[in-house]
């Protein structure tokens, strides 16, 4: 069964836009789990424009499903994650000023670095997922770095879904096949939504988890958070 991890970055963005603590990020995370979410994802960035260091620690105390922290494994991020010890760390090659994730790792070029980072995280009992483009070679590279999982960057799939969904999903099927062959767990995320999620889920072998934030929060403005989470879970059945 594919798990739904709700990325709560956008909740923190709304809170930070006004100051104070409304909406309450911890309460939203608890409610998301109560409504059926099977994980909570955050992506703390150096400028703390949404998730702050304090949030990262605070959420550790309230998340009861699976806590997934994404980010570029630079020294400040690694210090934070190794101290918080979430269930999963997802390594993403974001620049400090990136608006959102826009590419996966070149796991061959950065093999030495990713191998060291992965080993440090796994030594603390943290499952490691490496964010990659849908390229079997990058999946192989992630396995060679010691990763437990890969997360497939799905923005290209989402961008091309309505033009030709079979063509859009084809490289993801190849990458997923390679992950299964290598014994890697398989996650996916970025621009998955109520239009394209079911087709992705139905056509990707071995999909363990999807991480969804922006689209889910946007849908919640219309449908409400509880109903929206149920709608997303329905796409994963």
Coordinates of C-alpha atoms in Angstrom, one line a residue:
X1 CA 0.0 0.0 0.0
X2 CA 1.3 3.4 -0.9
X3 CA 1.5 5.8 2.0
X4 CA 0.5 9.5 1.8
X5 CA 3.0 11.9 3.5
X6 CA 1.6 15.4 3.8
X7 CA 4.1 18.2 3.3
X8 CA 3.2 21.0 5.7
X9 CA 5.6 23.7 4.3
X10 CA 2.7 25.8 2.9
X11 CA 1.0 25.9 6.3
X12 CA 4.2 27.4 7.8
X13 CA 4.3 29.9 4.8
X14 CA 0.8 31.1 5.6
X15 CA 1.6 31.4 9.3
X16 CA 4.9 33.3 8.6
X17 CA 3.2 35.8 6.3
X18 CA 1.3 37.2 9.3
X19 CA 3.5 36.4 12.2
X20 CA 2.1 34.7 15.3
X21 CA 1.0 31.1 15.3
X22 CA -2.1 31.0 13.1
X23 CA -2.4 28.5 11.6
X24 CA -0.8 26.4 14.3
X25 CA 1.6 24.1 12.4
X26 CA 1.7 21.4 15.2
X27 CA -2.1 21.2 15.3
X28 CA -2.3 21.0 11.5
X29 CA 0.2 18.1 11.6
X30 CA -1.8 16.3 14.3
X31 CA -5.0 16.9 12.5
X32 CA -3.6 15.7 9.1
X33 CA -2.6 12.4 10.8
X34 CA -6.0 12.2 12.5
X35 CA -7.6 12.6 9.1
X36 CA -5.6 9.8 7.6
X37 CA -2.2 11.0 6.6
X38 CA 0.5 8.3 7.0
X39 CA 3.4 10.7 7.4
X40 CA 4.4 14.3 7.8
X41 CA 7.1 15.9 5.5
X42 CA 8.9 19.1 6.0
X43 CA 11.6 20.8 4.0
X44 CA 13.5 23.4 6.2
X45 CA 15.5 25.9 4.2
X46 CA 18.3 28.1 5.5
X47 CA 16.3 31.3 5.2
X48 CA 13.4 29.7 7.3
X49 CA 10.9 31.2 4.9
X50 CA 8.5 28.5 5.9
X51 CA 9.7 25.7 8.2
X52 CA 11.9 27.0 11.0
X53 CA 14.5 25.1 13.1
X54 CA 12.1 25.4 16.0
X55 CA 9.3 23.8 13.9
X56 CA 11.6 20.9 13.1
X57 CA 12.1 20.1 16.8
X58 CA 8.5 20.9 17.8
X59 CA 7.0 18.5 15.1
X60 CA 9.3 15.7 16.3
X61 CA 7.2 15.8 19.5
X62 CA 3.8 15.5 17.9
X63 CA 4.2 13.4 14.7
X64 CA 3.1 9.8 15.5
X65 CA 3.2 8.3 12.0
X66 CA 6.4 8.9 10.0
X67 CA 8.5 12.1 10.1
X68 CA 10.3 12.9 6.9
X69 CA 12.7 15.8 6.7
X70 CA 13.8 16.9 3.2
X71 CA 16.7 19.1 2.3
X72 CA 20.1 19.8 0.9
X73 CA 22.6 17.9 3.2
X74 CA 24.8 20.9 3.9
X75 CA 26.3 21.1 7.4
X76 CA 23.5 23.0 9.1
X77 CA 20.9 20.6 7.7
X78 CA 22.9 17.6 8.7
X79 CA 23.4 18.9 12.2
X80 CA 19.6 19.5 12.5
X81 CA 18.6 16.1 11.2
X82 CA 21.1 14.2 13.2
X83 CA 19.9 15.9 16.3
X84 CA 16.1 15.5 15.6
X85 CA 16.4 11.9 14.2
X86 CA 13.3 11.6 12.0
X87 CA 12.2 8.3 10.6
X88 CA 13.4 9.4 7.1
X89 CA 15.7 12.0 5.6
X90 CA 15.3 12.8 1.9
X91 CA 18.3 14.3 0.3
X92 CA 17.5 17.1 -2.2
X93 CA 20.1 19.1 -4.2
X94 CA 18.5 22.5 -3.6
X95 CA 20.3 25.8 -3.8
X96 CA 19.8 28.0 -0.8
X97 CA 17.6 30.4 -2.9
X98 CA 15.6 27.7 -4.7
X99 CA 11.8 28.5 -4.7
X100 CA 11.2 24.8 -4.8
X101 CA 13.0 21.6 -5.7
X102 CA 13.7 21.5 -9.4
X103 CA 16.1 18.6 -10.1
X104 CA 17.3 15.3 -8.7
X105 CA 20.9 14.4 -7.7
X106 CA 23.5 13.3 -10.1
X107 CA 24.3 10.4 -8.0
X108 CA 27.3 9.4 -10.0
X109 CA 29.1 12.7 -9.9
X110 CA 28.3 13.2 -6.2
X111 CA 28.8 9.6 -5.2
X112 CA 31.5 10.3 -2.6
X113 CA 29.6 13.1 -0.9
X114 CA 26.3 11.2 -0.9
X115 CA 27.9 8.0 0.4
X116 CA 29.4 9.9 3.4
X117 CA 26.1 11.7 4.1
X118 CA 24.1 8.6 3.8
X119 CA 26.3 6.6 6.1
X120 CA 26.2 9.4 8.8
X121 CA 22.4 9.4 8.7
X122 CA 22.0 5.6 8.7
X123 CA 24.4 5.4 11.7
X124 CA 21.6 7.2 13.6
X125 CA 19.0 4.8 12.4
X126 CA 17.5 7.2 9.9
X127 CA 16.2 5.8 6.6
X128 CA 17.7 7.6 3.7
X129 CA 16.0 8.5 0.5
X130 CA 17.8 10.3 -2.4
X131 CA 15.8 12.6 -4.7
X132 CA 16.5 11.7 -8.3
X133 CA 15.3 12.3 -11.8
X134 CA 13.6 9.3 -13.5
X135 CA 16.8 7.8 -14.9
X136 CA 17.8 4.2 -14.1
X137 CA 21.5 5.3 -14.0
X138 CA 20.7 7.8 -11.2
X139 CA 18.7 5.1 -9.4
X140 CA 21.7 2.7 -9.7
X141 CA 23.9 5.5 -8.4
X142 CA 21.7 6.0 -5.4
X143 CA 22.0 2.3 -4.5
X144 CA 25.7 2.5 -4.8
X145 CA 25.7 5.4 -2.3
X146 CA 24.0 3.2 0.2
X147 CA 20.5 4.8 0.1
X148 CA 17.5 2.9 1.3
X149 CA 15.1 4.5 -1.1
X150 CA 14.9 6.9 -4.0
X151 CA 12.3 9.6 -4.4
X152 CA 11.4 10.2 -8.1
X153 CA 11.1 13.9 -9.0
X154 CA 7.7 14.0 -10.7
X155 CA 7.4 17.6 -12.0
X156 CA 8.1 16.5 -15.6
X157 CA 5.4 13.8 -15.3
X158 CA 2.9 16.4 -14.0
X159 CA 3.8 18.9 -16.7
X160 CA 3.3 16.5 -19.5
X161 CA 0.5 14.4 -18.1
X162 CA -2.4 16.1 -19.9
X163 CA -0.5 16.1 -23.2
X164 CA 0.4 12.4 -23.3
X165 CA 0.2 10.5 -20.0
X166 CA 1.7 7.3 -21.4
X167 CA 4.7 9.1 -22.7
X168 CA 4.9 11.2 -19.5
X169 CA 5.0 8.1 -17.2
X170 CA 7.3 5.9 -19.3
X171 CA 10.6 7.0 -17.8
X172 CA 9.2 6.7 -14.3
X173 CA 8.3 3.1 -15.0
X174 CA 11.8 2.4 -16.1
X175 CA 13.3 4.0 -13.1
X176 CA 10.9 2.2 -10.8
X177 CA 11.7 -1.1 -12.4
X178 CA 15.4 -0.5 -11.7
X179 CA 14.7 0.5 -8.1
X180 CA 12.7 -2.7 -7.5
X181 CA 15.5 -4.8 -9.1
X182 CA 18.1 -3.2 -6.8
X183 CA 15.9 -3.7 -3.7
X184 CA 15.4 0.0 -3.1
X185 CA 12.3 1.5 -1.7
X186 CA 10.5 3.9 -3.9
X187 CA 9.0 7.3 -3.1
X188 CA 7.7 10.1 -5.4
X189 CA 6.8 13.7 -5.2
X190 CA 6.5 17.1 -6.7
X191 CA 3.3 18.4 -8.4
X192 CA 1.3 15.3 -7.9
X193 CA -2.3 16.2 -7.5
X194 CA -5.9 14.9 -7.7
X195 CA -5.7 14.9 -11.5
X196 CA -2.5 12.8 -12.0
X197 CA -1.9 10.9 -8.8
X198 CA -4.2 7.9 -9.5
X199 CA -2.7 7.2 -12.9
X200 CA 0.8 7.4 -11.5
X201 CA 0.0 5.1 -8.6
X202 CA -1.7 2.5 -10.9
X203 CA 1.3 2.4 -13.3
X204 CA 4.3 2.5 -11.0
X205 CA 5.5 -0.7 -9.6
X206 CA 6.6 -0.8 -5.9
X207 CA 5.5 2.7 -5.0
X208 CA 6.0 3.0 -1.2
X209 CA 5.2 6.6 -0.5
X210 CA 4.1 9.9 -2.1
X211 CA 4.9 13.3 -0.5
X212 CA 2.4 16.0 -1.4
X213 CA 2.1 19.5 -0.1
X214 CA 1.4 22.4 -2.4
X215 CA -1.5 20.9 -4.4
X216 CA -3.0 19.3 -1.3
X217 CA -3.0 22.6 0.6
X218 CA -4.5 24.4 -2.4
X219 CA -7.3 21.8 -2.6
X220 CA -7.9 22.1 1.1
X221 CA -8.9 25.8 0.6
X222 CA -11.9 24.5 -1.3
X223 CA -12.6 21.0 0.1
X224 CA -11.3 21.4 3.7
X225 CA -8.3 19.5 5.0
X226 CA -10.0 16.4 6.2
X227 CA -11.9 15.9 3.0
X228 CA -8.9 16.7 0.9
X229 CA -6.7 14.1 2.6
X230 CA -9.4 11.5 2.1
X231 CA -9.6 12.4 -1.6
X232 CA -5.9 11.9 -1.9
X233 CA -6.0 8.6 -0.1
X234 CA -8.7 7.5 -2.4
X235 CA -6.3 8.0 -5.4
X236 CA -3.9 5.6 -3.8
X237 CA -6.3 2.7 -3.5

